[in-house]
Amino acid sequence: MVRLAVLVSGGGTNLQSILDSASAGHLGSASPVLVAADRNCGGIDRADRAGIESVVLDRRVLKRNLSTELQSVLDAHGIDMVALAGWLSILDREFTRVWDGRIINIHPSLLPRHGGPGMYGERVHKAVLESGDHWSGCSVHFVTEEVDGGEILGQERVKVLTEDTPETLAARILPKEHILYPRMIAELAAKLAKRSIDG
Ligand code: GRF
C-alpha cells in the first residue's frame, strides 16, 4: 500500500474525486490516509466526511519553516506519496528535493503554457483566453522547486470556444481534472509500490 497525503487550500473537488476513486477501488495501490491544508477550507470538510485524518497547518508557521513543519506531519503519518490538489503555499527546494519523484500536482492548463508563480484559479483561464490559444486543458506533473515546471505525466485537452469566459472554460476543464488526476495517482503509486518491492 502506498500511503497518500493530499494537500489542499480550497474547495477540494479534486480531493473528492481522489477519495471517490479510492472508495470505488480505482486508485490501485494508493490509499489516501491524510489531508493537509494550509488554511481552513472545504477540503477539510470533505476529508472529515470521508473519515480521513486531516490537519490544518498554520500559514504563518509554514512561511517561516515550511519544509520542517510539513515534513514532520508527513513523517508522523508514514506518508509515501504526496498529491497537491489546489494547494497554494509555495514548496521550497529542501522539501521538493526530499519528495523528488513522489510528489505531483494538477494544473488547469496545458503546461508549459500558462503556469508558474501566481498562475492559479481564474488567472490561468483568463491568460488562455487573452493568448488566443485554441486548446486548453489540464496537466499532471511532478513537483519540483520550479513552480509548475516539473516533468509532465499526463494531460487532457479541452477546446477553447469563442464565447468562453474564464468561468465557462474552467467549468469544462474541471471534470477532466477529476478523471485525469486519480488515474495519474494510481499510475505513480503502482510504480512506487513496484520500486519498494524490487528494493
Ligand atoms: C484545480 O483547478 C487545480 O487544477 C488547481 O487548483 C484547482 C483546485 O480545485 N491546482 P479544487 O479545490 O480541487 O476544486
mmCIF file of C-alpha atoms and ligand atoms in Angstrom:
data_model
loop_
_atom_site.group_PDB
_atom_site.id
_atom_site.type_symbol
_atom_site.label_atom_id
_atom_site.label_comp_id
_atom_site.label_asym_id
_atom_site.label_seq_id
_atom_site.Cartn_x
_atom_site.Cartn_y
_atom_site.Cartn_z
ATOM 1 C CA MET A 1 0.000 0.000 0.000
ATOM 2 C CA VAL A 2 1.227 3.481 -0.893
ATOM 3 C CA ARG A 3 0.175 5.909 1.815
ATOM 4 C CA LEU A 4 -1.027 9.064 0.072
ATOM 5 C CA ALA A 5 -1.303 12.582 1.517
ATOM 6 C CA VAL A 6 -3.407 15.112 -0.381
ATOM 7 C CA LEU A 7 -2.555 18.793 0.176
ATOM 8 C CA VAL A 8 -5.349 21.319 -0.330
ATOM 9 C CA SER A 9 -6.087 25.031 0.084
ATOM 10 C CA GLY A 10 -9.561 25.309 -1.439
ATOM 11 C CA GLY A 11 -12.872 23.668 -2.190
ATOM 12 C CA GLY A 12 -11.325 20.279 -2.792
ATOM 13 C CA THR A 13 -13.276 18.906 -5.759
ATOM 14 C CA ASN A 14 -10.101 17.155 -6.952
ATOM 15 C CA LEU A 15 -9.615 15.754 -3.462
ATOM 16 C CA GLN A 16 -13.200 14.461 -3.673
ATOM 17 C CA SER A 17 -12.504 12.713 -6.966
ATOM 18 C CA ILE A 18 -9.454 11.060 -5.376
ATOM 19 C CA LEU A 19 -11.452 9.929 -2.336
ATOM 20 C CA ASP A 20 -14.303 8.662 -4.533
ATOM 21 C CA SER A 21 -11.868 6.754 -6.752
ATOM 22 C CA ALA A 22 -10.317 5.178 -3.690
ATOM 23 C CA SER A 23 -13.684 4.012 -2.347
ATOM 24 C CA ALA A 24 -14.582 2.648 -5.789
ATOM 25 C CA GLY A 25 -11.321 0.672 -5.776
ATOM 26 C CA HIS A 26 -9.888 2.641 -8.700
ATOM 27 C CA LEU A 27 -6.819 4.121 -7.040
ATOM 28 C CA GLY A 28 -4.710 0.969 -7.234
ATOM 29 C CA SER A 29 -2.052 0.756 -4.529
ATOM 30 C CA ALA A 30 -2.640 4.348 -3.445
ATOM 31 C CA SER A 31 -4.521 4.813 -0.220
ATOM 32 C CA PRO A 32 -5.422 8.364 0.858
ATOM 33 C CA VAL A 33 -4.684 8.484 4.586
ATOM 34 C CA LEU A 34 -4.136 12.177 5.235
ATOM 35 C CA VAL A 35 -5.446 15.529 4.030
ATOM 36 C CA ALA A 36 -3.318 18.542 4.953
ATOM 37 C CA ALA A 37 -4.421 22.133 4.380
ATOM 38 C CA ASP A 38 -2.690 25.480 4.823
ATOM 39 C CA ARG A 39 -5.975 27.136 5.822
ATOM 40 C CA ASN A 40 -9.485 26.164 6.859
ATOM 41 C CA CYS A 41 -11.154 25.179 3.608
ATOM 42 C CA GLY A 42 -13.740 22.947 2.000
ATOM 43 C CA GLY A 43 -11.135 20.232 1.512
ATOM 44 C CA ILE A 44 -11.010 19.666 5.270
ATOM 45 C CA ASP A 45 -14.796 19.137 5.411
ATOM 46 C CA ARG A 46 -14.534 16.608 2.600
ATOM 47 C CA ALA A 47 -11.807 14.740 4.489
ATOM 48 C CA ASP A 48 -13.951 14.729 7.632
ATOM 49 C CA ARG A 49 -16.963 13.408 5.726
ATOM 50 C CA ALA A 50 -14.837 10.620 4.245
ATOM 51 C CA GLY A 51 -13.383 9.757 7.661
ATOM 52 C CA ILE A 52 -9.834 10.613 6.534
ATOM 53 C CA GLU A 53 -7.483 12.191 9.017
ATOM 54 C CA SER A 54 -6.895 15.880 8.381
ATOM 55 C CA VAL A 55 -4.651 18.615 9.650
ATOM 56 C CA VAL A 56 -4.751 22.388 9.176
ATOM 57 C CA LEU A 57 -1.304 23.928 9.222
ATOM 58 C CA ASP A 58 -0.687 27.494 10.275
ATOM 59 C CA ARG A 59 0.312 29.515 7.211
ATOM 60 C CA ARG A 60 2.448 31.908 9.278
ATOM 61 C CA VAL A 61 4.468 28.981 10.609
ATOM 62 C CA LEU A 62 4.629 27.477 7.107
ATOM 63 C CA LYS A 63 6.007 30.763 5.761
ATOM 64 C CA ARG A 64 8.849 30.665 8.278
ATOM 65 C CA ASN A 65 9.626 26.986 8.069
ATOM 66 C CA LEU A 66 7.500 25.134 5.574
ATOM 67 C CA SER A 67 9.845 22.285 4.974
ATOM 68 C CA THR A 68 10.221 21.203 8.613
ATOM 69 C CA GLU A 69 6.566 21.748 9.521
ATOM 70 C CA LEU A 70 5.114 19.846 6.610
ATOM 71 C CA GLN A 71 7.757 17.156 6.704
ATOM 72 C CA SER A 72 7.068 16.387 10.352
ATOM 73 C CA VAL A 73 3.334 15.982 9.658
ATOM 74 C CA LEU A 74 4.012 13.683 6.684
ATOM 75 C CA ASP A 75 6.543 11.658 8.704
ATOM 76 C CA ALA A 76 4.112 11.292 11.599
ATOM 77 C CA HIS A 77 1.637 9.655 9.188
ATOM 78 C CA GLY A 78 4.167 7.468 7.389
ATOM 79 C CA ILE A 79 3.395 9.108 4.036
ATOM 80 C CA ASP A 80 4.922 7.598 0.859
ATOM 81 C CA MET A 81 3.477 9.904 -1.802
ATOM 82 C CA VAL A 82 2.015 13.418 -1.959
ATOM 83 C CA ALA A 83 -0.620 14.845 -4.322
ATOM 84 C CA LEU A 84 -1.194 18.600 -4.394
ATOM 85 C CA ALA A 85 -4.818 19.380 -5.186
ATOM 86 C CA GLY A 86 -5.278 23.140 -5.245
ATOM 87 C CA TRP A 87 -2.502 23.682 -2.646
ATOM 88 C CA LEU A 88 -1.363 27.315 -2.778
ATOM 89 C CA SER A 89 1.687 27.602 -0.476
ATOM 90 C CA ILE A 90 4.953 27.539 -2.396
ATOM 91 C CA LEU A 91 7.057 24.488 -1.533
ATOM 92 C CA ASP A 92 10.746 25.195 -1.022
ATOM 93 C CA ARG A 93 13.665 23.384 -2.601
ATOM 94 C CA GLU A 94 14.557 21.488 0.568
ATOM 95 C CA PHE A 95 11.082 19.959 0.623
ATOM 96 C CA THR A 96 10.720 19.217 -3.095
ATOM 97 C CA ARG A 97 14.134 17.520 -3.133
ATOM 98 C CA VAL A 98 13.145 15.159 -0.308
ATOM 99 C CA TRP A 99 9.971 14.217 -2.221
ATOM 100 C CA ASP A 100 11.515 14.151 -5.690
ATOM 101 C CA GLY A 101 9.609 11.647 -7.862
ATOM 102 C CA ARG A 102 6.942 11.100 -5.184
ATOM 103 C CA ILE A 103 5.039 14.406 -5.330
ATOM 104 C CA ILE A 104 2.673 15.501 -8.098
ATOM 105 C CA ASN A 105 0.350 18.385 -8.865
ATOM 106 C CA ILE A 106 -2.573 19.112 -11.153
ATOM 107 C CA HIS A 107 -2.702 22.404 -13.038
ATOM 108 C CA PRO A 108 -5.668 23.672 -15.110
ATOM 109 C CA SER A 109 -3.826 24.399 -18.363
ATOM 110 C CA LEU A 110 -1.733 22.611 -20.949
ATOM 111 C CA LEU A 111 1.686 23.162 -19.359
ATOM 112 C CA PRO A 112 4.150 24.605 -20.181
ATOM 113 C CA ARG A 113 1.509 27.130 -21.300
ATOM 114 C CA HIS A 114 0.153 29.358 -18.535
ATOM 115 C CA GLY A 115 1.926 28.041 -15.462
ATOM 116 C CA GLY A 116 4.339 29.492 -12.940
ATOM 117 C CA PRO A 117 4.165 31.691 -9.841
ATOM 118 C CA GLY A 118 0.816 33.448 -9.414
ATOM 119 C CA MET A 119 -0.874 31.405 -12.123
ATOM 120 C CA TYR A 120 -3.794 29.790 -10.363
ATOM 121 C CA GLY A 121 -7.576 29.854 -10.475
ATOM 122 C CA GLU A 122 -9.260 32.289 -12.822
ATOM 123 C CA ARG A 123 -5.935 33.901 -13.813
ATOM 124 C CA VAL A 124 -4.935 30.796 -15.738
ATOM 125 C CA HIS A 125 -8.114 30.707 -17.826
ATOM 126 C CA LYS A 126 -8.002 34.470 -18.380
ATOM 127 C CA ALA A 127 -4.453 34.134 -19.714
ATOM 128 C CA VAL A 128 -5.538 31.335 -22.059
ATOM 129 C CA LEU A 129 -8.367 33.459 -23.484
ATOM 130 C CA GLU A 130 -6.119 36.501 -23.845
ATOM 131 C CA SER A 131 -3.446 34.472 -25.623
ATOM 132 C CA GLY A 132 -5.898 33.278 -28.275
ATOM 133 C CA ASP A 133 -4.951 29.605 -27.734
ATOM 134 C CA HIS A 134 -7.396 27.232 -29.412
ATOM 135 C CA TRP A 135 -6.870 24.498 -26.840
ATOM 136 C CA SER A 136 -6.540 24.381 -23.088
ATOM 137 C CA GLY A 137 -6.943 21.543 -20.601
ATOM 138 C CA CYS A 138 -5.172 20.202 -17.552
ATOM 139 C CA SER A 139 -1.776 18.742 -16.747
ATOM 140 C CA VAL A 140 -0.464 16.434 -14.048
ATOM 141 C CA HIS A 141 3.237 16.923 -13.386
ATOM 142 C CA PHE A 142 5.972 16.139 -10.912
ATOM 143 C CA VAL A 143 6.526 18.922 -8.405
ATOM 144 C CA THR A 144 9.971 20.479 -8.344
ATOM 145 C CA GLU A 145 11.250 23.747 -6.907
ATOM 146 C CA GLU A 146 10.235 25.453 -10.157
ATOM 147 C CA VAL A 147 6.512 26.251 -9.857
ATOM 148 C CA ASP A 148 4.560 24.147 -12.426
ATOM 149 C CA GLY A 149 7.902 23.266 -14.057
ATOM 150 C CA GLY A 150 8.372 19.543 -13.312
ATOM 151 C CA GLU A 151 8.070 16.696 -15.821
ATOM 152 C CA ILE A 152 4.574 16.376 -17.288
ATOM 153 C CA LEU A 153 2.995 12.966 -16.621
ATOM 154 C CA GLY A 154 -0.342 13.364 -18.369
ATOM 155 C CA GLN A 155 -2.690 15.879 -19.949
ATOM 156 C CA GLU A 156 -6.309 16.184 -21.106
ATOM 157 C CA ARG A 157 -7.270 18.693 -23.776
ATOM 158 C CA VAL A 158 -10.334 20.925 -23.922
ATOM 159 C CA LYS A 159 -11.285 23.064 -26.929
ATOM 160 C CA VAL A 160 -11.477 26.791 -26.244
ATOM 161 C CA LEU A 161 -14.718 28.274 -27.597
ATOM 162 C CA THR A 162 -15.005 31.823 -28.953
ATOM 163 C CA GLU A 163 -17.762 32.598 -26.459
ATOM 164 C CA ASP A 164 -15.774 31.261 -23.468
ATOM 165 C CA THR A 165 -15.281 33.273 -20.284
ATOM 166 C CA PRO A 166 -12.728 32.198 -17.669
ATOM 167 C CA GLU A 167 -15.642 30.647 -15.746
ATOM 168 C CA THR A 168 -17.071 28.587 -18.618
ATOM 169 C CA LEU A 169 -13.617 27.356 -19.620
ATOM 170 C CA ALA A 170 -12.786 26.400 -16.019
ATOM 171 C CA ALA A 171 -16.116 24.596 -15.751
ATOM 172 C CA ARG A 172 -15.313 22.399 -18.768
ATOM 173 C CA ILE A 173 -11.750 21.676 -17.620
ATOM 174 C CA LEU A 174 -12.552 20.719 -14.020
ATOM 175 C CA PRO A 175 -14.413 17.457 -14.847
ATOM 176 C CA LYS A 176 -11.413 16.428 -16.979
ATOM 177 C CA GLU A 177 -9.171 17.016 -13.953
ATOM 178 C CA HIS A 178 -11.380 14.757 -11.879
ATOM 179 C CA ILE A 179 -10.783 11.902 -14.319
ATOM 180 C CA LEU A 180 -7.107 12.544 -15.089
ATOM 181 C CA TYR A 181 -5.799 13.042 -11.552
ATOM 182 C CA PRO A 182 -6.939 9.782 -9.922
ATOM 183 C CA ARG A 183 -5.649 7.911 -12.985
ATOM 184 C CA MET A 184 -2.217 9.547 -12.712
ATOM 185 C CA ILE A 185 -2.111 8.946 -8.956
ATOM 186 C CA ALA A 186 -2.857 5.251 -9.491
ATOM 187 C CA GLU A 187 -0.099 5.066 -12.143
ATOM 188 C CA LEU A 188 2.565 6.664 -9.994
ATOM 189 C CA ALA A 189 1.535 4.651 -6.929
ATOM 190 C CA ALA A 190 1.917 1.448 -8.970
ATOM 191 C CA LYS A 191 5.472 2.485 -9.893
ATOM 192 C CA LEU A 192 6.341 3.393 -6.307
ATOM 193 C CA ALA A 193 4.873 0.124 -4.988
ATOM 194 C CA LYS A 194 6.879 -1.862 -7.535
ATOM 195 C CA ARG A 195 10.041 0.064 -6.658
ATOM 196 C CA SER A 196 9.616 -0.740 -2.968
ATOM 197 C CA ILE A 197 9.050 -4.466 -3.714
ATOM 198 C CA ASP A 198 12.036 -4.588 -6.078
ATOM 199 C CA GLY A 199 14.068 -2.738 -3.421
HETATM 200 C C1 GRF B 1 -7.897 22.991 -9.799
HETATM 201 O O1 GRF B 1 -8.282 23.705 -10.925
HETATM 202 C C2 GRF B 1 -6.486 22.505 -9.936
HETATM 203 O O2 GRF B 1 -6.115 22.269 -11.261
HETATM 204 C C3 GRF B 1 -5.689 23.652 -9.385
HETATM 205 O O3 GRF B 1 -6.447 24.164 -8.327
HETATM 206 C C4 GRF B 1 -7.829 23.870 -8.555
HETATM 207 C C5 GRF B 1 -8.312 23.173 -7.329
HETATM 208 O O4 GRF B 1 -9.704 22.976 -7.359
HETATM 209 N N1 GRF B 1 -4.366 23.251 -8.984
HETATM 210 P P1 GRF B 1 -10.402 22.049 -6.282
HETATM 211 O O5 GRF B 1 -10.065 22.657 -4.903
HETATM 212 O O6 GRF B 1 -9.841 20.683 -6.424
HETATM 213 O O7 GRF B 1 -11.851 22.130 -6.582
#
